[in-house]
PDB file of C-alpha atoms and ligand atoms in Angstrom:
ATOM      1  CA  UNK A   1     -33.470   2.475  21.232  1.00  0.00           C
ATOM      2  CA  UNK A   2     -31.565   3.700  18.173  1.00  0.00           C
ATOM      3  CA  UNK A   3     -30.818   7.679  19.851  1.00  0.00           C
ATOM      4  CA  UNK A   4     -29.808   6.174  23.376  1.00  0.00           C
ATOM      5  CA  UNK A   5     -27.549   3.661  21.551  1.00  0.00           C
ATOM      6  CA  UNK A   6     -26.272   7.243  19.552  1.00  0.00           C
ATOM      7  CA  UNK A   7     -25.799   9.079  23.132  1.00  0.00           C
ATOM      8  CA  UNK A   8     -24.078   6.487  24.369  1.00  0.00           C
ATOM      9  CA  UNK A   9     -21.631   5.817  21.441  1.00  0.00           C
ATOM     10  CA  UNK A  10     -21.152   9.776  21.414  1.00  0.00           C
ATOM     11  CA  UNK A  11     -20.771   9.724  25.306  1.00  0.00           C
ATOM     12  CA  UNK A  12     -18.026   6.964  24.868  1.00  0.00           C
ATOM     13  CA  UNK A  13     -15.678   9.701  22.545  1.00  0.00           C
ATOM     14  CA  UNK A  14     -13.912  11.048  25.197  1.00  0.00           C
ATOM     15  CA  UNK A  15     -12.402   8.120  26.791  1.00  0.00           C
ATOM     16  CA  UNK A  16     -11.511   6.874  22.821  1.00  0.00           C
ATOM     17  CA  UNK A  17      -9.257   9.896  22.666  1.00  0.00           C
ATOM     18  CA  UNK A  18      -8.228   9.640  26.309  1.00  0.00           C
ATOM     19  CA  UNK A  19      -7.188   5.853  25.601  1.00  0.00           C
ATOM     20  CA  UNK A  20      -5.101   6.410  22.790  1.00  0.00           C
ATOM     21  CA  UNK A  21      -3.710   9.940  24.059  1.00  0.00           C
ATOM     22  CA  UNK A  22      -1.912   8.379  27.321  1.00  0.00           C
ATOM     23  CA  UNK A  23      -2.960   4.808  27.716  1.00  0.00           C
ATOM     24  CA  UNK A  24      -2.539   2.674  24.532  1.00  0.00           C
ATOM     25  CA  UNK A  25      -0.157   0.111  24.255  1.00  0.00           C
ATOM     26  CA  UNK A  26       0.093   0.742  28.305  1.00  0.00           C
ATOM     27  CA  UNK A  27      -0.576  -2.689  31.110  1.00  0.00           C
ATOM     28  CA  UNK A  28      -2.184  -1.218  33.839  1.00  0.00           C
ATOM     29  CA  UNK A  29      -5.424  -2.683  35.540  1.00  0.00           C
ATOM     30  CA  UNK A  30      -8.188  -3.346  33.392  1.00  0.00           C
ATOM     31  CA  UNK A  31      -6.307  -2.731  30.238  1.00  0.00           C
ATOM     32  CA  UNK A  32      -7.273  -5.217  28.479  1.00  0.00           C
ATOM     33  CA  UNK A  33     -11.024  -4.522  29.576  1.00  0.00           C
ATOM     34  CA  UNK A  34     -10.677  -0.983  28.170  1.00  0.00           C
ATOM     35  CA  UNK A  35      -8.454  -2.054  25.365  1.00  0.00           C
ATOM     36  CA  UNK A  36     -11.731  -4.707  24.374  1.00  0.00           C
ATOM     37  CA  UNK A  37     -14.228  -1.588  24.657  1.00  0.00           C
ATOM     38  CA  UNK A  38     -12.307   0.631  22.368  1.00  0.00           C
ATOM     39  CA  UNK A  39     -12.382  -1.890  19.785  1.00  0.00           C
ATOM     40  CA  UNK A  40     -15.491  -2.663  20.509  1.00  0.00           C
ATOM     41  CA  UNK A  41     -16.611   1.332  20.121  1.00  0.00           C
ATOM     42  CA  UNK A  42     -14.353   1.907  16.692  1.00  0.00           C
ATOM     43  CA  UNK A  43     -16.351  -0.902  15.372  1.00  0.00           C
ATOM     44  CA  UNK A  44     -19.660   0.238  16.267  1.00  0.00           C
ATOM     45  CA  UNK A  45     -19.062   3.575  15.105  1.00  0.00           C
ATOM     46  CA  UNK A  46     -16.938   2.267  11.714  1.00  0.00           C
ATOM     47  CA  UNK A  47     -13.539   3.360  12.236  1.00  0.00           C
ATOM     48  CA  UNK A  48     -11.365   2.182   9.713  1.00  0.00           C
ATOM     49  CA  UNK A  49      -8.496   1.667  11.299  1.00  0.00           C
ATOM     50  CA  UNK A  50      -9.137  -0.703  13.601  1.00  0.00           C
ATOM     51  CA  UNK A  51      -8.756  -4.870  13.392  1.00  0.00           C
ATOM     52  CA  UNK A  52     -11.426  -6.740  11.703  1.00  0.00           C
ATOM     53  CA  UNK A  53     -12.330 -10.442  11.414  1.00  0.00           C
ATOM     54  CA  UNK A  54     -10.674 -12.361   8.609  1.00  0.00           C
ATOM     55  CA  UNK A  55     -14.086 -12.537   7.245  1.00  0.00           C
ATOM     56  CA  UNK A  56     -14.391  -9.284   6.439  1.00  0.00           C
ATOM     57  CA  UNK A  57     -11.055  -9.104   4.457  1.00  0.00           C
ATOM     58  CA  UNK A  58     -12.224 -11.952   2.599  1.00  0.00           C
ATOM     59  CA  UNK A  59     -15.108 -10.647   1.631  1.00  0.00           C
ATOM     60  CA  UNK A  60     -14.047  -7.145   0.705  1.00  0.00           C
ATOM     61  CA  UNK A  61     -11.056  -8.643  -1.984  1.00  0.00           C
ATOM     62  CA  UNK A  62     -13.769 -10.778  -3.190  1.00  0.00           C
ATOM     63  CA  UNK A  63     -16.016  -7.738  -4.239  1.00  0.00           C
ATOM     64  CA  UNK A  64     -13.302  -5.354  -5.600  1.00  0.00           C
ATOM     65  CA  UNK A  65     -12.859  -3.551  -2.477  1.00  0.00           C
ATOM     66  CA  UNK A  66      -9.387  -2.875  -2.515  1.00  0.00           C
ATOM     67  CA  UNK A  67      -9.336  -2.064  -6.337  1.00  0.00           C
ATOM     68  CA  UNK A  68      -8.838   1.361  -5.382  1.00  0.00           C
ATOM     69  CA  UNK A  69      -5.469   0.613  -3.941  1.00  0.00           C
ATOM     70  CA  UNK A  70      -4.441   0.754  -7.482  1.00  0.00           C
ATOM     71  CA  UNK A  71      -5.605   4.331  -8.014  1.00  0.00           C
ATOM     72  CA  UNK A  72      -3.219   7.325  -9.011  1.00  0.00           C
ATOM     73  CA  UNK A  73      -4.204   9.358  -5.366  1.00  0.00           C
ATOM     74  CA  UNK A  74      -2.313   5.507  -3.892  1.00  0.00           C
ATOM     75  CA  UNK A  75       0.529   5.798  -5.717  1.00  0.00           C
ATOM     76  CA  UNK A  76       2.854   8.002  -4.051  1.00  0.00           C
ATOM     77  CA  UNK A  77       2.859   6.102  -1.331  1.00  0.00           C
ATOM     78  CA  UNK A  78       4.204   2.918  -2.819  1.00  0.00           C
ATOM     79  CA  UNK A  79       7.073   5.460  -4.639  1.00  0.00           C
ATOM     80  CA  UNK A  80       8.092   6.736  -1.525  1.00  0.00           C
ATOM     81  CA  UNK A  81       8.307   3.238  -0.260  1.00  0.00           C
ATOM     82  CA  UNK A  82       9.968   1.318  -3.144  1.00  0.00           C
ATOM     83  CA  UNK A  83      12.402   4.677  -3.361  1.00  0.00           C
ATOM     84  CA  UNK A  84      13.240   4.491   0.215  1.00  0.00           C
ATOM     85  CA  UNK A  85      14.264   0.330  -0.075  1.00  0.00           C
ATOM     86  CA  UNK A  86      16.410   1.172  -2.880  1.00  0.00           C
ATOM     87  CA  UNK A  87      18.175   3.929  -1.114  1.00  0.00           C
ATOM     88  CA  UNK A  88      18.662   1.475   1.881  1.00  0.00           C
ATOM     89  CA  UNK A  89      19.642  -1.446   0.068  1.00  0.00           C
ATOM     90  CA  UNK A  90      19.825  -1.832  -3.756  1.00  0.00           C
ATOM     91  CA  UNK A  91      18.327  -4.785  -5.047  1.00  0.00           C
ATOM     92  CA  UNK A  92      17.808  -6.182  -1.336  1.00  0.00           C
ATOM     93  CA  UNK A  93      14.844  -8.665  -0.452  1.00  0.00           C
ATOM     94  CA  UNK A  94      11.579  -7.125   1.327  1.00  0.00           C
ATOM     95  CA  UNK A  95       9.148  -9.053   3.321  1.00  0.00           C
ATOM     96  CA  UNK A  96       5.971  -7.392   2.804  1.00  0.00           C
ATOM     97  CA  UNK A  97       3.588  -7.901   5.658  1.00  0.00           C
ATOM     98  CA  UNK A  98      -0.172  -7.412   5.076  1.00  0.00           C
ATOM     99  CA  UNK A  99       0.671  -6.819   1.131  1.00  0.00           C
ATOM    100  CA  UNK A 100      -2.532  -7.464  -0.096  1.00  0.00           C
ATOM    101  CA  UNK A 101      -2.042  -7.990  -3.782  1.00  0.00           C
ATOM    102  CA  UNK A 102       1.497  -7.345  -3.799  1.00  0.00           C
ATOM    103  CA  UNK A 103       0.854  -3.715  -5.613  1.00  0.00           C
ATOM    104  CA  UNK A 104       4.099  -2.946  -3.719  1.00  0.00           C
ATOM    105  CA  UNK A 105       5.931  -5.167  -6.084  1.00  0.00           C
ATOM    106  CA  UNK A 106       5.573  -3.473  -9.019  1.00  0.00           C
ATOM    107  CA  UNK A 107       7.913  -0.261  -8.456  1.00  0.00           C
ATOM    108  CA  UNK A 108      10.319  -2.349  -7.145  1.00  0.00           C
ATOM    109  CA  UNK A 109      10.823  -4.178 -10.418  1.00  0.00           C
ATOM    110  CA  UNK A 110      12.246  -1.505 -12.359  1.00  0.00           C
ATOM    111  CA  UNK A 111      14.996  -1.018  -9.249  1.00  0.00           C
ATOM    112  CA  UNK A 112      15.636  -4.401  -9.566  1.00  0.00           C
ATOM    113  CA  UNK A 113      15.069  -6.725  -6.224  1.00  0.00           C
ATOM    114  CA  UNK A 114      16.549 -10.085  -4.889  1.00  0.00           C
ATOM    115  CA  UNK A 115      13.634 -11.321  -3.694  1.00  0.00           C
ATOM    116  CA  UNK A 116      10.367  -9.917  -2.629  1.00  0.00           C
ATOM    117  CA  UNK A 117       7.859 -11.961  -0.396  1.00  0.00           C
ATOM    118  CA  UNK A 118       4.315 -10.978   0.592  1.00  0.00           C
ATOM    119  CA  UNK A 119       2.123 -12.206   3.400  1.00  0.00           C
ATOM    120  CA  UNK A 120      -1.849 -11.552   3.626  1.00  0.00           C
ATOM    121  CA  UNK A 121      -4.545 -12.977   6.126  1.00  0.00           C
ATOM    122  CA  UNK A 122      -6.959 -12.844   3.481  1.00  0.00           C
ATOM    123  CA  UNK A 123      -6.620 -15.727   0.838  1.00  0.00           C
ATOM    124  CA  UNK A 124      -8.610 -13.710  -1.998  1.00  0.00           C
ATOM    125  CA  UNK A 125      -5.858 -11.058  -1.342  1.00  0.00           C
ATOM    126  CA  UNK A 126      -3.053 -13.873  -1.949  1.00  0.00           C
ATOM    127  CA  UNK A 127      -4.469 -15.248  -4.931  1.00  0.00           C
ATOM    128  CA  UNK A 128      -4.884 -11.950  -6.506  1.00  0.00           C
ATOM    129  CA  UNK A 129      -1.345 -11.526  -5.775  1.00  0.00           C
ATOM    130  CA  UNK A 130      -0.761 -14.895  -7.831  1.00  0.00           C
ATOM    131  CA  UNK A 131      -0.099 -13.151 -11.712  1.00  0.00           C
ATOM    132  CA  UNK A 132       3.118 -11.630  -9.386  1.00  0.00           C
ATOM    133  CA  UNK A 133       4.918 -14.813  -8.655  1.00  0.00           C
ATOM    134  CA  UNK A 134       7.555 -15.716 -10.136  1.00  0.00           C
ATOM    135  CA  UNK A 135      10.994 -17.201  -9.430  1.00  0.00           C
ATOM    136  CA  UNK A 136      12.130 -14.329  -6.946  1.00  0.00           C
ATOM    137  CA  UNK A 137       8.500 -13.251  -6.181  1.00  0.00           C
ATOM    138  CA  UNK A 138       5.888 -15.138  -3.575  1.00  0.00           C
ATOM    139  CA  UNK A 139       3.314 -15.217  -1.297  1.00  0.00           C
ATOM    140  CA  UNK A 140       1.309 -16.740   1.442  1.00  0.00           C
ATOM    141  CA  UNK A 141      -1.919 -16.080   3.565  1.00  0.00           C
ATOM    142  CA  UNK A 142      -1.049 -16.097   6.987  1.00  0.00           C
ATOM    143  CA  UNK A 143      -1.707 -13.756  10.159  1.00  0.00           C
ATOM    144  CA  UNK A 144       0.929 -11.143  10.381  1.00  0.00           C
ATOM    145  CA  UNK A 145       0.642 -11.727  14.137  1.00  0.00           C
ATOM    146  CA  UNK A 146       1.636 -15.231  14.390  1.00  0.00           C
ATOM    147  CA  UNK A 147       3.646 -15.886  10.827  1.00  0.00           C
ATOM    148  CA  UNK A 148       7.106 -17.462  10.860  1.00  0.00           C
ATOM    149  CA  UNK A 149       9.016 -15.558   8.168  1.00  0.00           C
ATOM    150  CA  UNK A 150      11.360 -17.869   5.563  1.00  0.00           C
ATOM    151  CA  UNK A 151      14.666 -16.688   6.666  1.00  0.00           C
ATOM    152  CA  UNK A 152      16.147 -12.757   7.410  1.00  0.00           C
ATOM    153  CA  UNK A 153      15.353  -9.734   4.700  1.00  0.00           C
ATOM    154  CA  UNK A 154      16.733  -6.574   4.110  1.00  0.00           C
ATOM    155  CA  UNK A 155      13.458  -4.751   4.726  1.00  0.00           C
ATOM    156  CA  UNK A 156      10.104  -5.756   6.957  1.00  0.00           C
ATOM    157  CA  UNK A 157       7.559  -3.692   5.337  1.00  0.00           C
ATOM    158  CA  UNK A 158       4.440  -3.107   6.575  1.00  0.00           C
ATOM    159  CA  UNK A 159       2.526  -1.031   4.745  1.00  0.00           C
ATOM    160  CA  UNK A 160      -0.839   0.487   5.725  1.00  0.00           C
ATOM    161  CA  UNK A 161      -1.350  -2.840   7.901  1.00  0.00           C
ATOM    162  CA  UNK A 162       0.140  -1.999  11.065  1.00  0.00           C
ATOM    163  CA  UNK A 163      -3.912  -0.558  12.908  1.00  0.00           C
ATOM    164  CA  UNK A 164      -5.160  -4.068  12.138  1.00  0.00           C
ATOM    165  CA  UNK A 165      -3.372  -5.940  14.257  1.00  0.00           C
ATOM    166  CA  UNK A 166      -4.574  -6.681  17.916  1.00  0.00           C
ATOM    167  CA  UNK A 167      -0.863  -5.906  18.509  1.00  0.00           C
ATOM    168  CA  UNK A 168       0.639  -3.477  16.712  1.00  0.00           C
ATOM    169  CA  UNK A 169       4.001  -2.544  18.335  1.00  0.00           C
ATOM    170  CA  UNK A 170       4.495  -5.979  19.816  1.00  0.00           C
ATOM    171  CA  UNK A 171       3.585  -7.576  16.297  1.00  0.00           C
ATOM    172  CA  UNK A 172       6.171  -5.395  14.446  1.00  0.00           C
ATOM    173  CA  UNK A 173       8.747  -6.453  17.138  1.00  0.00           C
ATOM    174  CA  UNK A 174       8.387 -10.124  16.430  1.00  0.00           C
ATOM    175  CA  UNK A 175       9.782  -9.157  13.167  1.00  0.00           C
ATOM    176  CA  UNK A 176      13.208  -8.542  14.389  1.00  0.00           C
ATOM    177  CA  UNK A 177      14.975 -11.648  14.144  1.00  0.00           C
ATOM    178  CA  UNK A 178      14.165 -11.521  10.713  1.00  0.00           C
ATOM    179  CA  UNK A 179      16.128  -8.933   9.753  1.00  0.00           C
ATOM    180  CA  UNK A 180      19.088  -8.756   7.946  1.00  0.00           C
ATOM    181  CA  UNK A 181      22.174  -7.031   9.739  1.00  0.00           C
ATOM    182  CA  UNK A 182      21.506  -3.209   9.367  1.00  0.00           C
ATOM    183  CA  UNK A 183      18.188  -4.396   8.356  1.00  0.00           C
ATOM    184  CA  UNK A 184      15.036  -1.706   8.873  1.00  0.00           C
ATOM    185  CA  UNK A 185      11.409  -1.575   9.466  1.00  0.00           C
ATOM    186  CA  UNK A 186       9.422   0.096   6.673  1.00  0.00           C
ATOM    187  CA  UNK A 187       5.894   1.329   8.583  1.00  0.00           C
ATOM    188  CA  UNK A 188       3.104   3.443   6.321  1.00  0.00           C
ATOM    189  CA  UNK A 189       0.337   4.721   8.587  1.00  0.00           C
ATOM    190  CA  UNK A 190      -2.830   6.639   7.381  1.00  0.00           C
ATOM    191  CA  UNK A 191      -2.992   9.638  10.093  1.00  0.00           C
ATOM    192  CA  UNK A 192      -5.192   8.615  12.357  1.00  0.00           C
ATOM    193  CA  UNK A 193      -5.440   8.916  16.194  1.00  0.00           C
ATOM    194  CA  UNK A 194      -4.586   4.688  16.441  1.00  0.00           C
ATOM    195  CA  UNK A 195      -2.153   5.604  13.689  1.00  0.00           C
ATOM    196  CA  UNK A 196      -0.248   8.175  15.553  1.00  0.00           C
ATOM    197  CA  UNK A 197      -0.046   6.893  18.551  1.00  0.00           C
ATOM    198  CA  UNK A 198       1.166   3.377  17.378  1.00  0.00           C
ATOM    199  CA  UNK A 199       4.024   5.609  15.161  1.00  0.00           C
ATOM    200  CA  UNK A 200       4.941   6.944  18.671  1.00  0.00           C
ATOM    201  CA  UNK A 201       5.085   4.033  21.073  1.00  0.00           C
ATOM    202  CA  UNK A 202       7.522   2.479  17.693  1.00  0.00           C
ATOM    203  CA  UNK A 203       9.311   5.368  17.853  1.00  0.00           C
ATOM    204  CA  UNK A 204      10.112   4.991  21.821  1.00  0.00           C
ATOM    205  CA  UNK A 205      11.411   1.687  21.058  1.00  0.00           C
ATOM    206  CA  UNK A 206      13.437   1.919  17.826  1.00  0.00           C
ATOM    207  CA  UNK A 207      15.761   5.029  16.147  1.00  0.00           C
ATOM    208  CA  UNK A 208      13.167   6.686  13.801  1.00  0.00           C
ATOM    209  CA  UNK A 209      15.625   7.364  10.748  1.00  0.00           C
ATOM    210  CA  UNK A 210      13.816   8.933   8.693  1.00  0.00           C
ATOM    211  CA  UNK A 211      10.092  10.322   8.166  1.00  0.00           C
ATOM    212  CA  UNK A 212       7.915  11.636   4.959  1.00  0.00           C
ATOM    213  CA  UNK A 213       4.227  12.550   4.890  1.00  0.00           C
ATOM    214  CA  UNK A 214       2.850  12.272   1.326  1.00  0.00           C
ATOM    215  CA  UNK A 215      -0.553  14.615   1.246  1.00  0.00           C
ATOM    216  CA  UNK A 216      -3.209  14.761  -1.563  1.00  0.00           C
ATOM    217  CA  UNK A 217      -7.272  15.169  -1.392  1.00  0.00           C
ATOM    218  CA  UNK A 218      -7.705  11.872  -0.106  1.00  0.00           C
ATOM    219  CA  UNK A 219      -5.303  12.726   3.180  1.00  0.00           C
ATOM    220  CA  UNK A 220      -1.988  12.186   4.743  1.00  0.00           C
ATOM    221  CA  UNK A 221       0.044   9.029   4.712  1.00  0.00           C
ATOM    222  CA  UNK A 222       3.225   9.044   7.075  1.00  0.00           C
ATOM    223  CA  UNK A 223       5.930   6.384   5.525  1.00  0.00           C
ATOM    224  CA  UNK A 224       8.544   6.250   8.383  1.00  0.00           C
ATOM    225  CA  UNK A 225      11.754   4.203   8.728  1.00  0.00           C
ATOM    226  CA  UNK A 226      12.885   2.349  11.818  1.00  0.00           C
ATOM    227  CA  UNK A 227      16.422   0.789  12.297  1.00  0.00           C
ATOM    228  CA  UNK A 228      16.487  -1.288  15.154  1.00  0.00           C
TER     229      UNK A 228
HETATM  230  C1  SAM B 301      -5.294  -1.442   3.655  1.00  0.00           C
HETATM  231  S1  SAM B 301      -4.778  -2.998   3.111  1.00  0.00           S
HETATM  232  C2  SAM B 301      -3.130  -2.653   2.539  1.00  0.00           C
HETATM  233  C3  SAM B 301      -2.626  -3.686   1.561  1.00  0.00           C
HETATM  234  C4  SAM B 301      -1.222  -3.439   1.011  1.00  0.00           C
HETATM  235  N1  SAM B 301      -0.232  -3.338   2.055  1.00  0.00           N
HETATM  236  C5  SAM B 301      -1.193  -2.193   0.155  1.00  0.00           C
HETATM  237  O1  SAM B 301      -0.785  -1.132   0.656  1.00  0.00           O
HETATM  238  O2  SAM B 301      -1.574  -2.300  -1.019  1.00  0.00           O
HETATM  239  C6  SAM B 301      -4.461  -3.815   4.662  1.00  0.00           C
HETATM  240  C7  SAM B 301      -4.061  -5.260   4.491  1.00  0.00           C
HETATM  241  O3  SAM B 301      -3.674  -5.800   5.751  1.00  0.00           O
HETATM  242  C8  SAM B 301      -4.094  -7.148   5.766  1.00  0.00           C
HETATM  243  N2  SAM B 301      -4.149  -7.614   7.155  1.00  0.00           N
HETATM  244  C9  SAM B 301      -4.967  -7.199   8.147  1.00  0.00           C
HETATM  245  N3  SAM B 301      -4.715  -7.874   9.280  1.00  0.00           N
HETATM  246  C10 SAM B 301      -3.702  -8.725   9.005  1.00  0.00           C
HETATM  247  C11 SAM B 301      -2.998  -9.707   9.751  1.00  0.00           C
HETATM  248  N4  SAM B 301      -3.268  -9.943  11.034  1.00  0.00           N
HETATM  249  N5  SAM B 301      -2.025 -10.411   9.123  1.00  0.00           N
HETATM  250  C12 SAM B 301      -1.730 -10.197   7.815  1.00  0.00           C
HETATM  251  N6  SAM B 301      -2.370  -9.297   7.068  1.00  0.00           N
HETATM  252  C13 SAM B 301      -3.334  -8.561   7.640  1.00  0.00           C
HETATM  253  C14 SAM B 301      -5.456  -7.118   5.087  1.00  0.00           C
HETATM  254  O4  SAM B 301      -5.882  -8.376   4.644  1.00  0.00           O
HETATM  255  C15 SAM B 301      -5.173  -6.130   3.955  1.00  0.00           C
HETATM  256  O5  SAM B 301      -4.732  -6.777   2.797  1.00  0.00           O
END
C-alpha cells in the first residue's frame, strides 16, 4: 500500500509546480478543487509552508518548537525588518500579524516605537508573548484571516506568516484600511515555490518598494516592502 501511496504522491509533483507556476491565486473552474488537492498533497508529503490546523500551532509552542526562532541564523531577519520600520517611520506603531512570541519586538525597542501590537492564532504563542506587554506593547490570539485590527498603524507586518493562510494575497489585502496614510506592508517569505509565487501575485497588486534577501546555511529569506 505504502509504495503505491509513494508513486502516487511522486506522480502528483508535477501538477504542484504547475499549480503554483501559472494557476495559484487564479478562479477558474475547479479551482478550488485543485486548490484543496494541493494542500492536501503539501501536507501529505510535509511541506512546511503550507496552512495547518490551529492544533498543530498549539501544540508545537507548547513543546519548544519555535525556540529556534530565537537563534543567531533568525536574527537577521528581524534586523532587516525592525531597520526597515525605522527607516519608514521613526518610532511609528507596527501591527505584527502572526508574531508568535513577539521576538520582533525586541529590536524595535532600542529604535524606540509608539506602539507595537501582535496577533497569533495560537494561544501558547500569545502567552509566551506575555513577559512583552507593557503599556505600549500587546497582544491577542486571533486568526490573521478574520481579525479586526484596533485602529490604523504605520506598518502591517507579516512576518514569515503569510504561506499559512488559506488566503494569502486576499488576507494581506484586508489589512489595508488599517493603515496609516503612507502606511506599508512589511512581508518576510522563506523562498519557497508557495512563497514566491504569493511575493508575485502581491507584487501585481501593490508598488514593491523595496526588496532584500538575507542568505545564511539555513537558506534565503526575502523581506520585501509594499506601499499600497
Ligand atoms: C513561522 S512562525 C513566525 C512567527 C513570528 N512572525 C516570527 O517570525 O517570530 C508563523 C506564525 O504564524 C502564525 N499563524 C499561522 N496561521 C495564522 C493565522 N491564520 N492567523 C494568525 N497567525 C497565524 C503561527 O501561529 C506562527 O506563530
Amino acid at each position: 500500500m505504502e509504495p503505491l501511496r509513494s508513486l502516487g504522491r511522486r506522480a502528483f509533483k508535477p501538477v504542484y509546480i504547475l499549480y503554483y507556476k501559472l494557476l495559484f491565486g487564479r478562479r477558474f473552474p475547479f479551482s478550488e478543487r485543485l486548490a484543496a488537492r494541493v494542500h492536501a498533497w503539501e501536507m501529505a508529503t510535509g511541506r512546511g509552508d503550507a496552512p495547518v490546523a490551529k492544533d498543530v500551532w498549539e501544540e508545537q509552542y507548547r513543546r519548544g518548537h519555535w525556540e529556534l526562532m530565537r537563534g543567531l541564523d533568525e536574527a537577521a531577519r528581524y534586523s532587516v525588518i525592525a531597520g526597515y520600520l525605522h527607516h519608514l517611520k521613526p518610532g511609528g506603531s507596527v501591527l505584527d500579524v502572526g508574531s508568535g512570541e513577539g521576538l520582533l519586538r525586541d529590536p524595535l525597542i532600542s529604535y524606540g516605537y509608539a506602539r507595537y501590537h501582535g496577533i497569533d492564532l495560537s494561544e501558547a504563542a500569545i502567552v509566551q508573548a506575555a513577559p512583552r506587554r507593557d503599556e505600549r506593547t500587546t497582544f491577542a490570539a486571533a486568526d490573521a484571516e478574520t481579525y479586526v485590527p484596533p485602529g490604523r498603524f504605520d506598518a502591517v507586518v507579516f512576518n514569515e506568516c503569510v504561506y499559512y493562510f488559506n488566503d494569502p494575497v486576499g488576507s494581506v489585502r484586508r489589512y489595508e484600511p488599517y493603515l496609516e496614510e503612507g502606511g506599508c506592508f512589511v512581508v518576510s517569505t522563506f523562498r519557497s515555490r508557495r512563497a514566491d509565487v504569493i511575493a508575485r501575485r502581491l507584487a501585481e497588486v501593490y508598488p514593491l518598494l523595496e526588496e532584500t534577501a538575507i542568505t545564511n546555511r539555513k537558506g534565503t529569506w526575502v523581506v520585501r516592502i509594499f506601499r499600497p
